[in-house]
Short mmCIF file of C-alpha atoms in Angstrom, two decimals:
data_model
loop_
_atom_site.label_atom_id
_atom_site.label_comp_id
_atom_site.label_asym_id
_atom_site.label_seq_id
_atom_site.Cartn_x
_atom_site.Cartn_y
_atom_site.Cartn_z
CA MET A 1 105.62 -154.20 -82.77
CA LYS A 2 105.53 -153.46 -86.48
CA LEU A 3 104.37 -150.02 -87.63
CA SER A 4 103.28 -149.80 -91.28
CA TYR A 5 102.53 -146.70 -93.34
CA LEU A 6 99.93 -147.14 -96.07
CA THR A 7 99.14 -145.04 -99.11
CA GLN A 8 96.53 -147.42 -100.55
CA PRO A 9 93.29 -148.88 -99.11
CA MET A 10 93.43 -152.29 -97.44
CA CYS A 11 90.70 -154.94 -97.49
CA ASP A 12 88.99 -155.94 -94.24
CA GLN A 13 90.52 -159.42 -93.95
CA GLU A 14 94.11 -158.33 -94.46
CA ARG A 15 93.65 -155.39 -92.11
CA SER A 16 92.25 -157.59 -89.36
CA GLU A 17 94.91 -160.26 -89.73
CA ARG A 18 97.66 -157.68 -89.46
CA LEU A 19 96.12 -155.78 -86.55
CA PHE A 20 95.32 -158.94 -84.60
CA SER A 21 98.94 -160.06 -84.90
CA GLY A 22 100.04 -156.85 -83.16
CA GLU A 23 100.77 -154.56 -86.10
CA LEU A 24 99.89 -150.85 -86.12
CA LEU A 25 98.70 -149.27 -89.37
CA ILE A 26 98.90 -145.61 -90.39
CA TYR A 27 96.96 -144.49 -93.46
CA ARG A 28 98.61 -141.45 -95.03
CA GLN A 29 96.80 -138.23 -96.00
CA ILE A 30 93.21 -139.43 -96.29
CA PRO A 31 91.19 -136.82 -98.25
CA ALA A 32 88.06 -137.10 -96.08
CA MET A 33 90.20 -136.69 -92.95
CA LEU A 34 91.66 -133.46 -94.31
CA GLU A 35 88.14 -132.18 -94.95
CA LEU A 36 87.04 -133.19 -91.46
CA ILE A 37 90.01 -131.34 -89.94
CA GLU A 38 89.08 -128.19 -91.85
CA GLN A 39 85.53 -128.28 -90.52
CA ALA A 40 86.54 -129.16 -86.97
CA ASP A 41 89.14 -126.38 -86.96
CA ALA A 42 86.53 -123.83 -88.08
CA ARG A 43 84.21 -124.86 -85.25
CA LEU A 44 86.97 -124.63 -82.66
CA ARG A 45 88.16 -121.23 -83.85
CA THR A 46 84.62 -119.85 -83.75
CA ALA A 47 84.04 -121.16 -80.22
CA LEU A 48 87.42 -119.84 -79.06
CA GLY A 49 86.87 -116.36 -80.44
CA GLY A 50 89.40 -116.69 -83.23
CA LEU A 51 92.23 -117.99 -81.05
CA GLU A 52 94.53 -120.71 -82.34
CA PRO A 53 92.93 -123.83 -80.83
CA ASP A 54 96.15 -125.52 -79.73
CA THR A 55 97.42 -122.39 -77.94
CA ALA A 56 94.09 -120.95 -76.71
CA GLN A 57 94.79 -122.45 -73.30
CA HIS A 58 97.37 -119.68 -72.76
CA HIS A 59 94.69 -117.01 -73.12
CA LEU A 60 91.63 -118.49 -71.38
CA GLY A 61 91.03 -119.47 -67.78
CA ARG A 62 90.26 -123.08 -66.95
CA ASP A 63 86.48 -122.84 -66.72
CA GLU A 64 86.11 -120.68 -69.83
CA PHE A 65 88.39 -122.99 -71.81
CA LEU A 66 86.50 -126.10 -70.68
CA ASP A 67 83.11 -124.49 -71.33
CA ARG A 68 83.98 -123.34 -74.82
CA THR A 69 85.72 -126.53 -75.93
CA GLY A 70 83.10 -128.67 -74.20
CA GLN A 71 80.36 -127.06 -76.28
CA VAL A 72 82.29 -127.94 -79.43
CA GLN A 73 82.80 -131.52 -78.23
CA THR A 74 79.09 -131.97 -77.55
CA ALA A 75 78.03 -130.52 -80.90
CA PHE A 76 80.69 -132.53 -82.74
CA ARG A 77 79.71 -135.81 -81.08
CA LYS A 78 76.02 -135.29 -81.93
CA ASP A 79 76.50 -134.10 -85.53
CA PRO A 80 75.66 -136.78 -88.13
CA ALA A 81 77.58 -134.79 -90.76
CA MET A 82 80.82 -135.21 -88.81
CA ARG A 83 80.22 -138.94 -88.39
CA ALA A 84 79.43 -139.23 -92.11
CA LEU A 85 82.75 -137.59 -92.93
CA PHE A 86 84.59 -140.10 -90.78
CA PHE A 87 82.67 -142.96 -92.37
CA ASP A 88 84.11 -141.62 -95.64
CA VAL A 89 87.53 -141.79 -93.98
CA LEU A 90 86.93 -145.46 -93.22
CA LYS A 91 85.84 -146.15 -96.79
CA GLN A 92 88.94 -144.44 -98.13
CA CYS A 93 91.02 -146.72 -95.89
CA GLY A 94 89.30 -149.74 -97.49
CA VAL A 95 86.66 -150.54 -94.86
CA ASP A 96 83.48 -152.24 -96.07
CA ILE A 97 81.13 -149.98 -94.11
CA SER A 98 78.10 -152.08 -95.11
CA ARG A 99 79.54 -154.83 -92.88
CA THR A 100 80.84 -152.60 -90.10
CA SER A 101 79.41 -151.32 -86.81
CA TYR A 102 80.65 -148.40 -84.70
CA ASP A 103 80.01 -147.09 -81.20
CA HIS A 104 80.65 -143.31 -81.08
CA PHE A 105 82.77 -140.52 -82.54
CA PRO A 106 84.17 -138.12 -79.92
CA MET A 107 86.69 -135.29 -80.10
CA ARG A 108 89.32 -135.70 -77.39
CA ILE A 109 91.09 -132.63 -75.96
CA VAL A 110 94.25 -133.05 -73.84
CA PRO A 111 95.46 -129.77 -72.25
CA PHE A 112 99.13 -129.28 -71.39
CA ALA A 113 100.34 -129.14 -67.78
CA ASN A 114 97.45 -129.53 -65.30
CA SER A 115 96.03 -126.02 -64.97
CA HIS A 116 93.10 -126.76 -67.33
CA ASP A 117 92.29 -130.34 -66.31
CA GLY A 118 88.70 -131.36 -65.72
CA ALA A 119 87.27 -132.36 -69.09
CA GLN A 120 85.60 -135.74 -69.52
CA ARG A 121 87.35 -136.65 -72.77
CA ALA A 122 90.88 -135.59 -71.94
CA ALA A 123 94.00 -137.66 -71.26
CA ILE A 124 93.48 -141.34 -70.57
CA GLY A 125 95.89 -143.63 -68.74
CA HIS A 126 97.29 -147.05 -69.61
CA HIS A 127 94.64 -149.41 -70.91
CA ARG A 128 93.58 -151.84 -73.58
CA ASP A 129 90.24 -150.93 -75.13
CA SER A 130 89.29 -154.60 -74.85
CA TRP A 131 89.43 -154.21 -71.06
CA GLY A 132 86.26 -152.12 -71.20
CA SER A 133 84.39 -153.59 -74.16
CA ASN A 134 85.55 -157.22 -73.74
CA ILE A 135 85.56 -157.41 -77.54
CA HIS A 136 88.76 -158.75 -79.09
CA CYS A 137 87.91 -158.16 -82.74
CA GLN A 138 87.30 -154.46 -82.10
CA GLN A 139 89.42 -152.02 -84.11
CA ASN A 140 90.33 -148.49 -83.06
CA TRP A 141 90.80 -145.46 -85.30
CA TRP A 142 92.61 -142.34 -84.06
CA ALA A 143 93.61 -139.13 -85.81
CA PRO A 144 95.08 -135.79 -84.68
CA LEU A 145 93.54 -132.50 -85.74
CA TYR A 146 96.79 -130.52 -85.43
CA THR A 147 100.52 -131.20 -85.65
CA LEU A 148 101.83 -133.52 -82.94
CA GLU A 149 104.97 -133.75 -80.85
CA PRO A 150 106.17 -136.94 -79.11
CA GLN A 151 105.02 -135.55 -75.74
CA ARG A 152 101.64 -134.62 -77.23
CA SER A 153 100.71 -137.83 -78.98
CA ILE A 154 99.58 -141.39 -78.19
CA THR A 155 101.88 -143.97 -76.57
CA PHE A 156 102.00 -147.73 -77.20
CA TYR A 157 103.64 -150.54 -75.23
CA PRO A 158 104.61 -153.34 -77.66
CA ALA A 159 106.09 -155.60 -74.96
CA TYR A 160 102.60 -156.09 -73.53
CA TRP A 161 101.08 -157.54 -76.70
CA HIS A 162 101.81 -161.04 -75.36
CA GLN A 163 102.64 -160.06 -71.78
CA PRO A 164 99.84 -159.88 -69.19
CA LEU A 165 99.43 -156.76 -67.10
CA ALA A 166 97.63 -157.01 -63.76
CA ASN A 167 94.41 -154.99 -63.92
CA ASN A 168 90.95 -154.51 -62.40
CA THR A 169 88.85 -155.86 -65.29
CA ALA A 170 87.25 -158.40 -62.97
CA GLN A 171 85.94 -155.61 -60.70
CA TRP A 172 85.19 -152.69 -63.07
CA ARG A 173 81.55 -152.26 -64.05
CA PHE A 174 80.19 -150.14 -66.90
CA SER A 175 76.95 -149.62 -64.96
CA ASP A 176 78.92 -147.95 -62.14
CA TYR A 177 80.58 -145.65 -64.65
CA LEU A 178 77.20 -144.66 -66.12
CA ALA A 179 75.83 -143.95 -62.65
CA SER A 180 78.81 -141.71 -61.90
CA ARG A 181 78.53 -139.92 -65.24
CA LYS A 182 74.92 -139.01 -64.50
CA GLN A 183 76.14 -137.16 -61.42
CA SER A 184 78.75 -135.17 -63.40
CA GLU A 185 78.43 -131.98 -65.43
CA SER A 186 78.26 -132.35 -69.18
CA GLU A 187 81.73 -132.88 -70.73
CA ARG A 188 83.41 -132.75 -67.31
CA ALA A 189 85.51 -135.42 -65.63
CA VAL A 190 83.70 -138.38 -64.08
CA GLU A 191 84.74 -139.69 -60.68
CA TYR A 192 84.44 -143.39 -61.58
CA PRO A 193 87.02 -144.49 -64.20
CA SER A 194 85.70 -144.71 -67.77
CA ALA A 195 87.59 -147.98 -68.31
CA PRO A 196 89.52 -150.53 -66.25
CA GLY A 197 93.15 -149.76 -65.49
CA PRO A 198 96.39 -151.46 -64.44
CA ALA A 199 96.91 -152.84 -60.95
CA GLU A 200 100.70 -152.74 -61.25
CA PRO A 201 103.23 -150.26 -62.70
CA VAL A 202 103.71 -150.26 -66.46
CA ASP A 203 107.26 -150.66 -67.77
CA GLU A 204 107.90 -147.43 -69.69
CA SER A 205 111.32 -148.48 -71.02
CA GLU A 206 109.97 -149.61 -74.40
CA ALA A 207 107.18 -147.07 -74.78
CA VAL A 208 106.68 -145.80 -78.33
CA GLN A 209 105.13 -142.41 -79.13
CA ILE A 210 103.34 -142.62 -82.47
CA MET A 211 103.77 -139.62 -84.75
CA LEU A 212 101.20 -138.73 -87.42
CA ASN A 213 100.62 -135.69 -89.58
CA PRO A 214 97.18 -134.06 -89.74
CA GLY A 215 95.31 -136.08 -92.38
CA ASP A 216 96.89 -139.38 -91.30
CA VAL A 217 94.81 -142.00 -89.48
CA LEU A 218 96.12 -144.56 -86.98
CA ASN A 219 94.46 -148.00 -86.87
CA PHE A 220 95.10 -150.45 -84.01
CA ALA A 221 93.52 -153.40 -82.24
CA SER A 222 91.57 -153.14 -79.01
CA ALA A 223 94.19 -155.42 -77.43
CA HIS A 224 97.05 -152.92 -77.88
CA LEU A 225 98.13 -151.43 -74.56
CA HIS A 226 98.27 -147.66 -74.98
CA ALA A 227 97.81 -144.32 -73.22
CA SER A 228 97.70 -140.62 -73.90
CA ALA A 229 101.25 -139.29 -73.87
CA VAL A 230 101.80 -137.02 -70.87
CA ASN A 231 101.47 -133.58 -72.44
CA THR A 232 104.60 -131.73 -71.33
CA THR A 233 104.50 -129.32 -74.29
CA ASP A 234 102.93 -125.86 -74.31
CA LYS A 235 100.11 -126.80 -76.71
CA THR A 236 96.78 -128.60 -76.32
CA ARG A 237 96.26 -131.89 -78.17
CA PHE A 238 93.08 -132.31 -80.24
CA SER A 239 92.15 -135.66 -81.78
CA VAL A 240 89.18 -137.74 -82.92
CA GLU A 241 88.58 -141.45 -82.54
CA MET A 242 86.19 -144.24 -83.42
CA ARG A 243 85.88 -147.95 -82.60
CA THR A 244 84.55 -150.45 -85.12
CA ILE A 245 83.64 -154.13 -85.47
CA SER A 246 83.57 -155.99 -88.78
CA ASP A 247 80.94 -158.64 -89.46
CA HIS A 248 83.64 -160.50 -91.39
CA ASP A 249 85.71 -160.90 -88.21
CA LEU A 250 82.74 -162.03 -86.13
CA GLN A 251 81.73 -164.65 -88.67
CA SER A 252 85.28 -165.89 -89.18
CA GLU A 253 86.07 -165.60 -85.46
CA ARG A 254 89.17 -163.51 -86.08
CA PHE A 255 90.32 -162.04 -82.76
CA ALA A 256 93.37 -160.50 -81.15
CA PRO A 257 94.76 -162.55 -78.23
CA ASN A 258 93.33 -162.08 -74.74
CA VAL A 259 96.30 -162.19 -72.38
CA ASP A 260 94.89 -160.51 -69.26
CA ASN A 261 91.24 -159.44 -69.59
CA LEU A 262 88.89 -161.02 -67.05
CA GLY A 263 85.89 -158.81 -67.84
CA GLU A 264 82.58 -160.09 -69.18
CA PRO A 265 80.33 -160.02 -71.13
CA PRO A 266 81.26 -158.52 -74.54
CA MET A 267 79.61 -155.11 -74.88
CA TYR A 268 78.27 -155.56 -78.39
CA ALA A 269 75.28 -153.43 -77.40
CA TRP A 270 77.50 -150.34 -77.62
CA PHE A 271 77.75 -150.77 -81.40
CA LYS A 272 75.36 -150.17 -84.29
CA SER A 273 75.56 -150.60 -88.05
CA ILE A 274 77.13 -147.71 -89.94
CA THR A 275 74.66 -148.02 -92.82
CA THR A 276 71.41 -149.04 -91.11
CA LEU A 277 72.02 -147.77 -87.53
CA GLN A 278 70.56 -151.02 -86.24
CA PRO A 279 72.07 -152.32 -82.99
CA LEU A 280 74.72 -154.99 -83.39
CA VAL A 281 73.37 -158.37 -82.27
CA VAL A 282 75.89 -161.20 -81.89
CA THR A 283 74.82 -164.70 -80.94
CA GLU A 284 77.61 -167.04 -82.07
CA ALA A 285 81.04 -165.37 -81.89
CA ARG A 286 83.29 -166.90 -79.23
CA GLU A 287 85.52 -164.25 -77.70
CA PRO A 288 88.92 -165.58 -76.56
CA VAL A 289 88.99 -166.42 -72.85
CA CYS A 290 91.86 -165.31 -70.64
CA GLN A 291 93.48 -168.14 -68.70
CA ILE A 292 95.20 -166.13 -65.97
CA GLU A 293 93.95 -166.01 -62.40
CA PRO A 294 92.45 -162.72 -61.11
CA HIS A 295 94.72 -160.59 -58.90
#
């Protein structure tokens, strides 16, 4: 797996070709990302009564911590100004936003240890994003809000770029997840998994923890196997993320390989145009079909 650090924007075609060959891209010190961090930090500090967000967990009980941070997550996710700032991040990375669709823009909060578990958007286990969306030209964007440590970051598994991993994509259903989410409290954990997962152990011997500085943005393909690093530090991890699809890739049928995903159909309905907010409608793109047998 090649990891590249970029200080200049990259055009859509080159970005896609590099991501869909297994490369990871990190854009350094994006001005709009630094502005977004400043605003997100102010919101968190206000909600947490002036506490340092990444150490507030030491001072608040589980329910109070989840309630306060959950309110920030909800407001953040619904705020068009925050999304607009991240669209500026994409533009500063070279994305043609007039030809790009996105699905959502959440803040993810991963507490340390397990005393404050219970949030909906917390740690997530081993997965490829393509397992849930069934879209192999999807790109992921991920950025920390505070300084990271290897045990408080995001982990990738380069050996699985071409290697299948047994999973439950053939059985998982988004409709079942939605039904379970309706029965859960706002911003709290959902009983049904939010995405398919492995059906066999993952080899951790070649795991790579990606390190970024606040202001950096990680860009990877939906086919990359990854997971939240197990947070064994004494600080909470805060990050933001977005998933995008480029019209250029759909029209040119540029996709990452599908080595183990048996899910269907592609969930294009999750996405809408950044500039017009119209739902993404795809009628001709041929997603790569996995040839393995279901487990």
